[in-house]
Amino acid sequence: MSNIVNTLLNDNLVNLKPYESARRLFAGGQDWLNANESPFANEYSIDSERFNRYPACQPEAVTAAYADYAGVDISELLVTRGADEGIELLIRTFCTPGEDNILICPPTYGMYAISAETCNVGVKKVPLKPDFALDTQAICAQNDVNLVFICAPNNPTGTTVDPADLEQILTHFADSALVVVDEAYIEFDKDNTRAGQLTRYPNLVILRTLSKAFALAGLRCGFTLANRPVIQALLKVIAPYPLAEPVAQIAEQALSVAGRTKVELQVETINRHKHWLQEQIAALPGFSITGDTRANFVLFHSIHNKALMAYLVEHGMLIRDQSKQHNLEGCLRATVGNEAQNQRLISLINDFLQQTGVSA
Ligand SMILES: *Cc1c(COP(=O)(O)O)cnc(C)c1O
């Protein structure tokens, strides 16, 4: 790095590496089952009439439609550039750099820690128990945290959380921390949303996204649901134009009655394919399903994980290695793709097993 950069670079950024997104890890490949994207690509139309104008900060057609979808009041919601921006806004709004901490429960989504580190906010870790349940006692023993991130269904374990655990945590931190429940995959486990509990818990925050079930990862559109005072605080920090006009137009179409119905059908299809994939993987010699399958991916353990991963990459089949995550040694995560992709994944694994002399 140049001298001027070395001199000026913030101390907390010196050892930081950019997030290894699925897109950054592998440029090639033909089957993308590594980022929990939807296999469906739906069509939208764009009206360029207003492109000469700055967009609204919180376009009402989008916020009203999502509030209706989520069953909350429009004042209890913020639309952001993906759920990732929601994570960063929460940290920038509620944590003082160099002083405050967030709490995460690994193995979990990587962006909570990365966002905190880029903001020079501390990260306290209370790992999930061996069965991936929250360690509620250990979480409640942490007294110096401003935000508690809980992902449900959790990425990458596909597990949800025990409602009693969550209630205990919300109550314990009632006067000291916001509890952020990341519901990025909630459409695949829709009976377990906590959106209905906002009225009961002033410190509850819920993250949502159009990137997964809504099949719009390329759009960058997410939502933060919370009580009004929390939303008002986030509005002090959010950029004046977080959502590009074409994004708002497409989000509005996705959230129409027809768009929502389409997503419901696609979720049913993905869930059906997920169970097929899960059964196929579970039946492979030396393979076992890890965690649960409440999202749109299957996490599994294989004694051959390293060699298998290399074999799949070599054949353009990209899944995600989770071995480096806490308690997930030997684990790989495969996003549920379309039927052909899921079948190709299973047949490639079978080919690999044959080559290595393990017969199925
Ligand atoms: C994919 C994902 C997100 C990011 O959503 P974007 O809206 O694409 O930024 C957030 N949380 C979890 C758990 C995810 O898996």
mmCIF file of C-alpha atoms and ligand atoms in Angstrom:
data_model
loop_
_atom_site.group_PDB
_atom_site.id
_atom_site.type_symbol
_atom_site.label_atom_id
_atom_site.label_comp_id
_atom_site.label_asym_id
_atom_site.label_seq_id
_atom_site.Cartn_x
_atom_site.Cartn_y
_atom_site.Cartn_z
ATOM 1 C CA MET A 1 0.000 0.000 0.000
ATOM 2 C CA SER A 2 1.185 3.534 -0.662
ATOM 3 C CA ASN A 3 2.666 5.610 2.132
ATOM 4 C CA ILE A 4 -0.148 8.102 2.169
ATOM 5 C CA VAL A 5 -2.660 5.272 2.605
ATOM 6 C CA ASN A 6 -0.578 3.619 5.321
ATOM 7 C CA THR A 7 -0.368 6.932 7.144
ATOM 8 C CA LEU A 8 -4.042 7.759 6.921
ATOM 9 C CA LEU A 9 -5.787 4.369 7.085
ATOM 10 C CA ASN A 10 -7.986 4.009 10.175
ATOM 11 C CA ASP A 11 -6.322 1.740 12.756
ATOM 12 C CA ASN A 12 -9.346 -0.563 12.932
ATOM 13 C CA LEU A 13 -9.151 -1.210 9.180
ATOM 14 C CA VAL A 14 -5.477 -2.252 8.963
ATOM 15 C CA ASN A 15 -6.102 -5.973 9.485
ATOM 16 C CA LEU A 16 -9.540 -6.086 7.938
ATOM 17 C CA LYS A 17 -10.152 -8.132 4.780
ATOM 18 C CA PRO A 18 -13.077 -7.444 2.431
ATOM 19 C CA TYR A 19 -16.066 -9.761 2.977
ATOM 20 C CA GLU A 20 -15.554 -12.971 0.999
ATOM 21 C CA SER A 21 -18.900 -12.857 -0.742
ATOM 22 C CA ALA A 22 -19.826 -15.786 -2.947
ATOM 23 C CA ARG A 23 -19.326 -13.456 -5.897
ATOM 24 C CA ARG A 24 -15.810 -12.480 -4.897
ATOM 25 C CA LEU A 25 -14.680 -16.048 -4.152
ATOM 26 C CA PHE A 26 -15.414 -17.551 -7.564
ATOM 27 C CA ALA A 27 -15.662 -15.589 -10.783
ATOM 28 C CA GLY A 28 -16.445 -18.563 -13.054
ATOM 29 C CA GLY A 29 -18.795 -21.486 -12.604
ATOM 30 C CA GLN A 30 -22.096 -22.388 -14.207
ATOM 31 C CA ASP A 31 -24.240 -23.430 -11.254
ATOM 32 C CA TRP A 32 -24.469 -20.832 -8.513
ATOM 33 C CA LEU A 33 -25.608 -22.605 -5.382
ATOM 34 C CA ASN A 34 -23.368 -20.628 -3.036
ATOM 35 C CA ALA A 35 -25.199 -17.411 -2.146
ATOM 36 C CA ASN A 36 -28.721 -18.548 -1.246
ATOM 37 C CA GLU A 37 -30.148 -16.737 -4.251
ATOM 38 C CA SER A 38 -33.440 -17.785 -5.809
ATOM 39 C CA PRO A 39 -33.267 -19.933 -8.973
ATOM 40 C CA PHE A 40 -36.160 -17.881 -10.389
ATOM 41 C CA ALA A 41 -35.675 -14.683 -12.381
ATOM 42 C CA ASN A 42 -38.948 -12.793 -12.605
ATOM 43 C CA GLU A 43 -39.786 -10.059 -15.131
ATOM 44 C CA TYR A 44 -40.330 -6.384 -14.347
ATOM 45 C CA SER A 45 -40.954 -3.194 -16.296
ATOM 46 C CA ILE A 46 -39.265 0.176 -15.852
ATOM 47 C CA ASP A 47 -40.676 3.639 -16.470
ATOM 48 C CA SER A 48 -37.878 6.120 -17.144
ATOM 49 C CA GLU A 49 -40.125 9.191 -16.918
ATOM 50 C CA ARG A 50 -38.840 10.258 -13.483
ATOM 51 C CA PHE A 51 -35.152 9.434 -13.927
ATOM 52 C CA ASN A 52 -34.211 13.151 -14.084
ATOM 53 C CA ARG A 53 -35.442 13.585 -10.487
ATOM 54 C CA TYR A 54 -33.913 12.465 -7.203
ATOM 55 C CA PRO A 55 -35.937 9.618 -5.760
ATOM 56 C CA ALA A 56 -37.861 9.785 -2.470
ATOM 57 C CA CYS A 57 -35.852 8.722 0.584
ATOM 58 C CA GLN A 58 -38.620 6.329 1.605
ATOM 59 C CA PRO A 59 -40.824 5.802 -1.481
ATOM 60 C CA GLU A 60 -44.334 5.369 -0.140
ATOM 61 C CA ALA A 61 -45.467 2.891 -2.767
ATOM 62 C CA VAL A 62 -42.734 0.559 -1.454
ATOM 63 C CA THR A 63 -43.027 1.219 2.275
ATOM 64 C CA ALA A 64 -46.837 0.993 2.243
ATOM 65 C CA ALA A 65 -46.748 -2.273 0.283
ATOM 66 C CA TYR A 66 -44.150 -3.835 2.582
ATOM 67 C CA ALA A 67 -45.913 -2.637 5.743
ATOM 68 C CA ASP A 68 -49.045 -4.357 4.464
ATOM 69 C CA TYR A 69 -47.081 -7.516 3.613
ATOM 70 C CA ALA A 70 -45.338 -7.623 7.017
ATOM 71 C CA GLY A 71 -48.426 -6.619 9.009
ATOM 72 C CA VAL A 72 -46.868 -3.538 10.615
ATOM 73 C CA ASP A 73 -47.657 0.174 10.523
ATOM 74 C CA ILE A 74 -45.852 2.212 7.868
ATOM 75 C CA SER A 75 -44.181 4.223 10.675
ATOM 76 C CA GLU A 76 -42.590 1.000 11.963
ATOM 77 C CA LEU A 77 -40.552 0.333 8.850
ATOM 78 C CA LEU A 78 -37.512 1.572 6.954
ATOM 79 C CA VAL A 79 -36.575 0.561 3.409
ATOM 80 C CA THR A 80 -32.814 0.226 2.821
ATOM 81 C CA ARG A 81 -30.229 -0.780 0.222
ATOM 82 C CA GLY A 82 -30.513 -4.451 1.161
ATOM 83 C CA ALA A 83 -30.753 -5.820 4.692
ATOM 84 C CA ASP A 84 -26.984 -5.294 4.831
ATOM 85 C CA GLU A 85 -27.521 -1.536 4.906
ATOM 86 C CA GLY A 86 -30.002 -2.055 7.751
ATOM 87 C CA ILE A 87 -27.294 -3.878 9.724
ATOM 88 C CA GLU A 88 -24.804 -1.071 9.161
ATOM 89 C CA LEU A 89 -27.333 1.671 9.966
ATOM 90 C CA LEU A 90 -28.205 -0.002 13.273
ATOM 91 C CA ILE A 91 -24.529 -0.148 14.217
ATOM 92 C CA ARG A 92 -23.809 3.428 13.130
ATOM 93 C CA THR A 93 -26.909 4.739 14.904
ATOM 94 C CA PHE A 94 -26.677 2.854 18.183
ATOM 95 C CA CYS A 95 -22.985 2.069 18.776
ATOM 96 C CA THR A 96 -20.261 4.612 19.543
ATOM 97 C CA PRO A 97 -16.993 3.711 17.763
ATOM 98 C CA GLY A 98 -14.204 2.641 20.088
ATOM 99 C CA GLU A 99 -16.629 2.246 23.019
ATOM 100 C CA ASP A 100 -19.649 0.052 22.343
ATOM 101 C CA ASN A 101 -20.167 -3.580 21.363
ATOM 102 C CA ILE A 102 -22.544 -5.761 19.425
ATOM 103 C CA LEU A 103 -23.208 -9.401 20.328
ATOM 104 C CA ILE A 104 -23.337 -12.209 17.770
ATOM 105 C CA CYS A 105 -23.950 -15.965 18.094
ATOM 106 C CA PRO A 106 -21.669 -17.903 15.741
ATOM 107 C CA PRO A 107 -21.948 -19.789 13.480
ATOM 108 C CA THR A 108 -23.978 -17.049 11.820
ATOM 109 C CA TYR A 109 -24.144 -14.492 9.020
ATOM 110 C CA GLY A 110 -20.794 -12.749 8.516
ATOM 111 C CA MET A 111 -21.883 -9.171 7.913
ATOM 112 C CA TYR A 112 -22.760 -8.317 11.538
ATOM 113 C CA ALA A 113 -19.115 -8.623 12.579
ATOM 114 C CA ILE A 114 -17.741 -7.048 9.396
ATOM 115 C CA SER A 115 -20.015 -4.016 9.668
ATOM 116 C CA ALA A 116 -19.076 -3.584 13.325
ATOM 117 C CA GLU A 117 -15.360 -3.878 12.573
ATOM 118 C CA THR A 118 -15.492 -1.295 9.780
ATOM 119 C CA CYS A 119 -17.188 1.070 12.250
ATOM 120 C CA ASN A 120 -14.644 0.310 15.005
ATOM 121 C CA VAL A 121 -17.351 -1.214 17.165
ATOM 122 C CA GLY A 122 -16.512 -4.254 19.328
ATOM 123 C CA VAL A 123 -17.878 -7.733 18.617
ATOM 124 C CA LYS A 124 -18.721 -10.042 21.523
ATOM 125 C CA LYS A 125 -19.347 -13.652 20.623
ATOM 126 C CA VAL A 126 -21.578 -16.120 22.437
ATOM 127 C CA PRO A 127 -21.553 -19.261 20.257
ATOM 128 C CA LEU A 128 -24.706 -21.277 19.704
ATOM 129 C CA LYS A 129 -24.886 -24.500 21.720
ATOM 130 C CA PRO A 130 -23.832 -27.739 19.969
ATOM 131 C CA ASP A 131 -27.451 -28.259 18.830
ATOM 132 C CA PHE A 132 -27.442 -24.640 17.496
ATOM 133 C CA ALA A 133 -29.859 -23.379 20.164
ATOM 134 C CA LEU A 134 -29.162 -19.948 21.673
ATOM 135 C CA ASP A 135 -27.053 -19.998 24.829
ATOM 136 C CA THR A 136 -29.516 -17.702 26.559
ATOM 137 C CA GLN A 137 -27.790 -17.755 29.931
ATOM 138 C CA ALA A 138 -24.434 -16.768 28.442
ATOM 139 C CA ILE A 139 -26.065 -14.107 26.252
ATOM 140 C CA CYS A 140 -27.814 -12.538 29.256
ATOM 141 C CA ALA A 141 -24.536 -12.559 31.180
ATOM 142 C CA GLN A 142 -23.117 -10.006 28.703
ATOM 143 C CA ASN A 143 -23.824 -6.588 30.134
ATOM 144 C CA ASP A 144 -21.864 -4.351 27.807
ATOM 145 C CA VAL A 145 -23.653 -4.693 24.464
ATOM 146 C CA ASN A 146 -25.889 -2.288 22.524
ATOM 147 C CA LEU A 147 -27.133 -4.623 19.797
ATOM 148 C CA VAL A 148 -27.781 -8.374 19.965
ATOM 149 C CA PHE A 149 -27.958 -9.999 16.516
ATOM 150 C CA ILE A 150 -30.036 -13.179 16.266
ATOM 151 C CA CYS A 151 -30.550 -14.765 12.862
ATOM 152 C CA ALA A 152 -33.704 -16.893 12.488
ATOM 153 C CA PRO A 153 -33.775 -18.956 10.352
ATOM 154 C CA ASN A 154 -30.035 -18.820 10.875
ATOM 155 C CA ASN A 155 -27.574 -18.685 8.009
ATOM 156 C CA PRO A 156 -25.790 -21.151 7.666
ATOM 157 C CA THR A 157 -27.419 -23.646 10.084
ATOM 158 C CA GLY A 158 -31.026 -23.298 8.848
ATOM 159 C CA THR A 159 -32.242 -23.440 12.454
ATOM 160 C CA THR A 160 -34.780 -21.184 14.149
ATOM 161 C CA VAL A 161 -34.756 -20.027 17.766
ATOM 162 C CA ASP A 162 -36.848 -21.143 20.710
ATOM 163 C CA PRO A 163 -39.519 -18.443 21.299
ATOM 164 C CA ALA A 164 -39.008 -18.714 25.074
ATOM 165 C CA ASP A 165 -35.261 -18.044 24.652
ATOM 166 C CA LEU A 166 -35.955 -14.997 22.521
ATOM 167 C CA GLU A 167 -38.501 -13.644 25.008
ATOM 168 C CA GLN A 168 -36.032 -14.063 27.836
ATOM 169 C CA ILE A 169 -33.371 -12.180 25.864
ATOM 170 C CA LEU A 170 -35.765 -9.380 24.863
ATOM 171 C CA THR A 171 -36.835 -8.980 28.471
ATOM 172 C CA HIS A 172 -33.320 -9.143 29.864
ATOM 173 C CA PHE A 173 -32.097 -6.384 27.525
ATOM 174 C CA ALA A 174 -35.302 -4.317 27.703
ATOM 175 C CA ASP A 175 -33.482 -1.240 29.042
ATOM 176 C CA SER A 176 -29.999 -1.797 27.641
ATOM 177 C CA ALA A 177 -29.880 -3.242 24.111
ATOM 178 C CA LEU A 178 -31.835 -3.651 20.893
ATOM 179 C CA VAL A 179 -32.389 -7.284 19.915
ATOM 180 C CA VAL A 180 -32.146 -7.569 16.128
ATOM 181 C CA VAL A 181 -33.832 -10.650 14.668
ATOM 182 C CA ASP A 182 -32.616 -11.194 11.107
ATOM 183 C CA GLU A 183 -35.512 -12.722 9.165
ATOM 184 C CA ALA A 184 -33.842 -12.763 5.741
ATOM 185 C CA TYR A 185 -35.229 -16.292 5.142
ATOM 186 C CA ILE A 186 -38.577 -15.916 6.909
ATOM 187 C CA GLU A 187 -40.673 -16.740 3.815
ATOM 188 C CA PHE A 188 -39.350 -20.307 4.063
ATOM 189 C CA ASP A 189 -40.421 -20.557 7.725
ATOM 190 C CA LYS A 190 -43.247 -18.061 7.779
ATOM 191 C CA ASP A 191 -45.053 -19.236 10.912
ATOM 192 C CA ASN A 192 -42.057 -18.169 12.977
ATOM 193 C CA THR A 193 -41.945 -14.452 12.203
ATOM 194 C CA ARG A 194 -41.632 -12.150 15.193
ATOM 195 C CA ALA A 195 -43.148 -9.147 13.386
ATOM 196 C CA GLY A 196 -46.314 -9.456 15.480
ATOM 197 C CA GLN A 197 -44.325 -8.907 18.680
ATOM 198 C CA LEU A 198 -43.086 -5.369 17.965
ATOM 199 C CA THR A 199 -45.895 -3.898 20.078
ATOM 200 C CA ARG A 200 -44.853 -5.972 23.067
ATOM 201 C CA TYR A 201 -41.114 -5.325 22.857
ATOM 202 C CA PRO A 202 -39.864 -1.736 22.311
ATOM 203 C CA ASN A 203 -36.313 -3.140 21.879
ATOM 204 C CA LEU A 204 -37.176 -5.637 19.120
ATOM 205 C CA VAL A 205 -35.864 -4.962 15.596
ATOM 206 C CA ILE A 206 -36.509 -7.223 12.593
ATOM 207 C CA LEU A 207 -34.500 -7.332 9.367
ATOM 208 C CA ARG A 208 -36.055 -8.434 6.073
ATOM 209 C CA THR A 209 -34.894 -8.544 2.453
ATOM 210 C CA LEU A 210 -36.122 -9.001 -1.113
ATOM 211 C CA SER A 211 -32.866 -10.877 -1.913
ATOM 212 C CA LYS A 212 -33.897 -14.408 -1.012
ATOM 213 C CA ALA A 213 -37.509 -15.644 -1.446
ATOM 214 C CA PHE A 214 -38.417 -12.563 -3.532
ATOM 215 C CA ALA A 215 -35.650 -13.504 -5.981
ATOM 216 C CA LEU A 216 -34.226 -9.970 -6.144
ATOM 217 C CA ALA A 217 -30.663 -10.184 -4.803
ATOM 218 C CA GLY A 218 -29.566 -7.992 -7.725
ATOM 219 C CA LEU A 219 -31.984 -5.239 -6.692
ATOM 220 C CA ARG A 220 -30.440 -4.462 -3.269
ATOM 221 C CA CYS A 221 -33.600 -3.824 -1.302
ATOM 222 C CA GLY A 222 -34.262 -4.664 2.350
ATOM 223 C CA PHE A 223 -36.382 -3.552 5.285
ATOM 224 C CA THR A 224 -35.940 -2.814 8.967
ATOM 225 C CA LEU A 225 -39.046 -3.260 11.131
ATOM 226 C CA ALA A 226 -39.052 -1.672 14.584
ATOM 227 C CA ASN A 227 -40.991 0.599 16.875
ATOM 228 C CA ARG A 228 -41.309 4.198 15.751
ATOM 229 C CA PRO A 229 -38.576 5.709 17.981
ATOM 230 C CA VAL A 230 -36.028 3.233 16.579
ATOM 231 C CA ILE A 231 -37.047 4.010 12.989
ATOM 232 C CA GLN A 232 -36.899 7.763 13.699
ATOM 233 C CA ALA A 233 -33.340 7.377 14.999
ATOM 234 C CA LEU A 234 -32.266 5.389 11.916
ATOM 235 C CA LEU A 235 -33.736 8.099 9.684
ATOM 236 C CA LYS A 236 -31.181 10.546 11.128
ATOM 237 C CA VAL A 237 -28.368 8.425 9.709
ATOM 238 C CA ILE A 238 -29.670 6.958 6.444
ATOM 239 C CA ALA A 239 -28.490 8.551 3.182
ATOM 240 C CA PRO A 240 -30.932 10.988 1.579
ATOM 241 C CA TYR A 241 -31.463 8.730 -1.479
ATOM 242 C CA PRO A 242 -30.767 5.151 -0.424
ATOM 243 C CA LEU A 243 -33.027 3.613 -3.068
ATOM 244 C CA ALA A 244 -32.542 4.226 -6.792
ATOM 245 C CA GLU A 245 -35.751 5.023 -8.686
ATOM 246 C CA PRO A 246 -35.677 1.789 -10.778
ATOM 247 C CA VAL A 247 -35.215 -0.191 -7.539
ATOM 248 C CA ALA A 248 -38.307 1.424 -6.030
ATOM 249 C CA GLN A 249 -40.327 0.679 -9.165
ATOM 250 C CA ILE A 250 -39.327 -2.980 -9.214
ATOM 251 C CA ALA A 251 -39.827 -3.422 -5.459
ATOM 252 C CA GLU A 252 -43.344 -2.022 -5.802
ATOM 253 C CA GLN A 253 -44.157 -4.567 -8.524
ATOM 254 C CA ALA A 254 -42.627 -7.417 -6.496
ATOM 255 C CA LEU A 255 -44.811 -6.461 -3.523
ATOM 256 C CA SER A 256 -48.055 -6.273 -5.518
ATOM 257 C CA VAL A 257 -50.683 -8.951 -4.908
ATOM 258 C CA ALA A 258 -49.576 -10.754 -8.079
ATOM 259 C CA GLY A 259 -45.890 -10.508 -7.064
ATOM 260 C CA ARG A 260 -46.576 -11.870 -3.598
ATOM 261 C CA THR A 261 -48.622 -14.763 -4.967
ATOM 262 C CA LYS A 262 -45.810 -15.645 -7.347
ATOM 263 C CA VAL A 263 -43.299 -15.671 -4.485
ATOM 264 C CA GLU A 264 -45.547 -17.957 -2.430
ATOM 265 C CA LEU A 265 -45.663 -20.484 -5.256
ATOM 266 C CA GLN A 266 -41.908 -20.242 -5.811
ATOM 267 C CA VAL A 267 -41.268 -20.789 -2.104
ATOM 268 C CA GLU A 268 -43.427 -23.934 -2.226
ATOM 269 C CA THR A 269 -41.411 -25.204 -5.179
ATOM 270 C CA ILE A 270 -38.087 -24.425 -3.490
ATOM 271 C CA ASN A 271 -39.236 -26.123 -0.275
ATOM 272 C CA ARG A 272 -40.227 -29.225 -2.256
ATOM 273 C CA HIS A 273 -36.845 -29.350 -4.010
ATOM 274 C CA LYS A 274 -35.124 -28.720 -0.698
ATOM 275 C CA HIS A 275 -36.639 -31.818 0.830
ATOM 276 C CA TRP A 276 -35.595 -33.873 -2.181
ATOM 277 C CA LEU A 277 -32.038 -32.528 -1.924
ATOM 278 C CA GLN A 278 -31.983 -33.145 1.807
ATOM 279 C CA GLU A 279 -33.075 -36.782 1.379
ATOM 280 C CA GLN A 280 -30.563 -37.408 -1.391
ATOM 281 C CA ILE A 281 -27.671 -35.973 0.617
ATOM 282 C CA ALA A 282 -28.655 -37.773 3.818
ATOM 283 C CA ALA A 283 -28.584 -41.094 1.920
ATOM 284 C CA LEU A 284 -24.985 -40.618 0.689
ATOM 285 C CA PRO A 285 -22.348 -42.710 2.490
ATOM 286 C CA GLY A 286 -20.380 -40.587 4.957
ATOM 287 C CA PHE A 287 -22.755 -37.623 4.642
ATOM 288 C CA SER A 288 -25.130 -36.189 7.221
ATOM 289 C CA ILE A 289 -27.433 -33.167 7.348
ATOM 290 C CA THR A 290 -26.288 -30.560 9.876
ATOM 291 C CA GLY A 291 -28.731 -28.211 11.609
ATOM 292 C CA ASP A 292 -32.187 -27.710 10.105
ATOM 293 C CA THR A 293 -33.614 -26.807 6.697
ATOM 294 C CA ARG A 294 -35.897 -23.854 7.496
ATOM 295 C CA ALA A 295 -34.317 -21.628 4.828
ATOM 296 C CA ASN A 296 -33.495 -22.200 1.122
ATOM 297 C CA PHE A 297 -30.301 -24.196 1.625
ATOM 298 C CA VAL A 298 -29.066 -27.505 2.985
ATOM 299 C CA LEU A 299 -26.058 -27.668 5.302
ATOM 300 C CA PHE A 300 -24.305 -31.011 5.449
ATOM 301 C CA HIS A 301 -21.238 -32.691 6.841
ATOM 302 C CA SER A 302 -18.932 -34.860 4.787
ATOM 303 C CA ILE A 303 -15.641 -36.456 5.728
ATOM 304 C CA HIS A 304 -14.514 -35.616 2.158
ATOM 305 C CA ASN A 305 -15.465 -31.964 2.396
ATOM 306 C CA LYS A 306 -12.226 -30.390 1.092
ATOM 307 C CA ALA A 307 -11.736 -32.746 -1.849
ATOM 308 C CA LEU A 308 -15.436 -32.666 -2.680
ATOM 309 C CA MET A 309 -15.494 -28.863 -2.690
ATOM 310 C CA ALA A 310 -12.500 -28.793 -5.057
ATOM 311 C CA TYR A 311 -14.147 -31.387 -7.332
ATOM 312 C CA LEU A 312 -17.397 -29.408 -7.506
ATOM 313 C CA VAL A 313 -15.605 -26.115 -8.214
ATOM 314 C CA GLU A 314 -13.636 -27.846 -10.970
ATOM 315 C CA HIS A 315 -16.956 -28.838 -12.546
ATOM 316 C CA GLY A 316 -18.478 -25.364 -12.285
ATOM 317 C CA MET A 317 -20.778 -26.354 -9.416
ATOM 318 C CA LEU A 318 -20.370 -23.711 -6.739
ATOM 319 C CA ILE A 319 -21.565 -24.365 -3.210
ATOM 320 C CA ARG A 320 -20.173 -22.795 -0.031
ATOM 321 C CA ASP A 321 -17.546 -24.169 2.325
ATOM 322 C CA GLN A 322 -18.541 -23.438 5.934
ATOM 323 C CA SER A 323 -15.648 -25.338 7.573
ATOM 324 C CA LYS A 324 -14.105 -22.209 9.046
ATOM 325 C CA GLN A 325 -17.234 -21.304 10.983
ATOM 326 C CA HIS A 326 -17.501 -22.101 14.671
ATOM 327 C CA ASN A 327 -18.606 -25.742 15.207
ATOM 328 C CA LEU A 328 -19.014 -26.387 11.460
ATOM 329 C CA GLU A 329 -15.812 -28.218 10.622
ATOM 330 C CA GLY A 330 -16.340 -30.391 7.538
ATOM 331 C CA CYS A 331 -19.591 -28.645 6.609
ATOM 332 C CA LEU A 332 -20.711 -27.459 3.187
ATOM 333 C CA ARG A 333 -23.797 -25.400 2.376
ATOM 334 C CA ALA A 334 -25.752 -25.873 -0.854
ATOM 335 C CA THR A 335 -28.432 -23.414 -1.918
ATOM 336 C CA VAL A 336 -31.532 -25.064 -3.367
ATOM 337 C CA GLY A 337 -31.362 -24.392 -7.105
ATOM 338 C CA ASN A 338 -33.703 -25.374 -9.910
ATOM 339 C CA GLU A 339 -34.467 -29.042 -10.499
ATOM 340 C CA ALA A 340 -31.678 -29.536 -13.040
ATOM 341 C CA GLN A 341 -29.093 -27.894 -10.787
ATOM 342 C CA ASN A 342 -30.088 -29.945 -7.744
ATOM 343 C CA GLN A 343 -29.912 -33.150 -9.776
ATOM 344 C CA ARG A 344 -26.547 -32.167 -11.220
ATOM 345 C CA LEU A 345 -25.220 -31.497 -7.715
ATOM 346 C CA ILE A 346 -26.258 -34.967 -6.529
ATOM 347 C CA SER A 347 -24.894 -36.694 -9.615
ATOM 348 C CA LEU A 348 -21.568 -34.833 -9.316
ATOM 349 C CA ILE A 349 -21.288 -35.913 -5.678
ATOM 350 C CA ASN A 350 -21.973 -39.500 -6.750
ATOM 351 C CA ASP A 351 -19.303 -39.248 -9.477
ATOM 352 C CA PHE A 352 -16.878 -37.900 -6.898
ATOM 353 C CA LEU A 353 -17.623 -40.738 -4.479
ATOM 354 C CA GLN A 354 -17.095 -43.289 -7.210
ATOM 355 C CA GLN A 355 -13.731 -41.741 -8.122
ATOM 356 C CA THR A 356 -12.571 -41.758 -4.517
ATOM 357 C CA GLY A 357 -13.642 -45.406 -4.211
ATOM 358 C CA VAL A 358 -16.628 -44.949 -1.919
ATOM 359 C CA SER A 359 -19.643 -46.481 -3.608
ATOM 360 C CA ALA A 360 -23.109 -45.173 -2.989
HETATM 361 C C1 LIG B 1 -28.486 -12.721 2.471
HETATM 362 C C2 LIG B 1 -28.602 -12.273 3.881
HETATM 363 C C3 LIG B 1 -28.720 -10.918 4.208
HETATM 364 C C4 LIG B 1 -28.466 -9.838 3.202
HETATM 365 O O1 LIG B 1 -29.546 -9.394 2.581
HETATM 366 P P1 LIG B 1 -29.401 -8.236 1.492
HETATM 367 O O2 LIG B 1 -30.762 -7.667 1.522
HETATM 368 O O3 LIG B 1 -29.058 -8.908 0.203
HETATM 369 O O4 LIG B 1 -28.357 -7.266 1.930
HETATM 370 C C5 LIG B 1 -28.930 -10.564 5.522
HETATM 371 N N1 LIG B 1 -28.982 -11.492 6.486
HETATM 372 C C6 LIG B 1 -28.830 -12.797 6.213
HETATM 373 C C7 LIG B 1 -28.886 -13.782 7.297
HETATM 374 C C8 LIG B 1 -28.610 -13.221 4.902
HETATM 375 O O5 LIG B 1 -28.392 -14.516 4.646
#
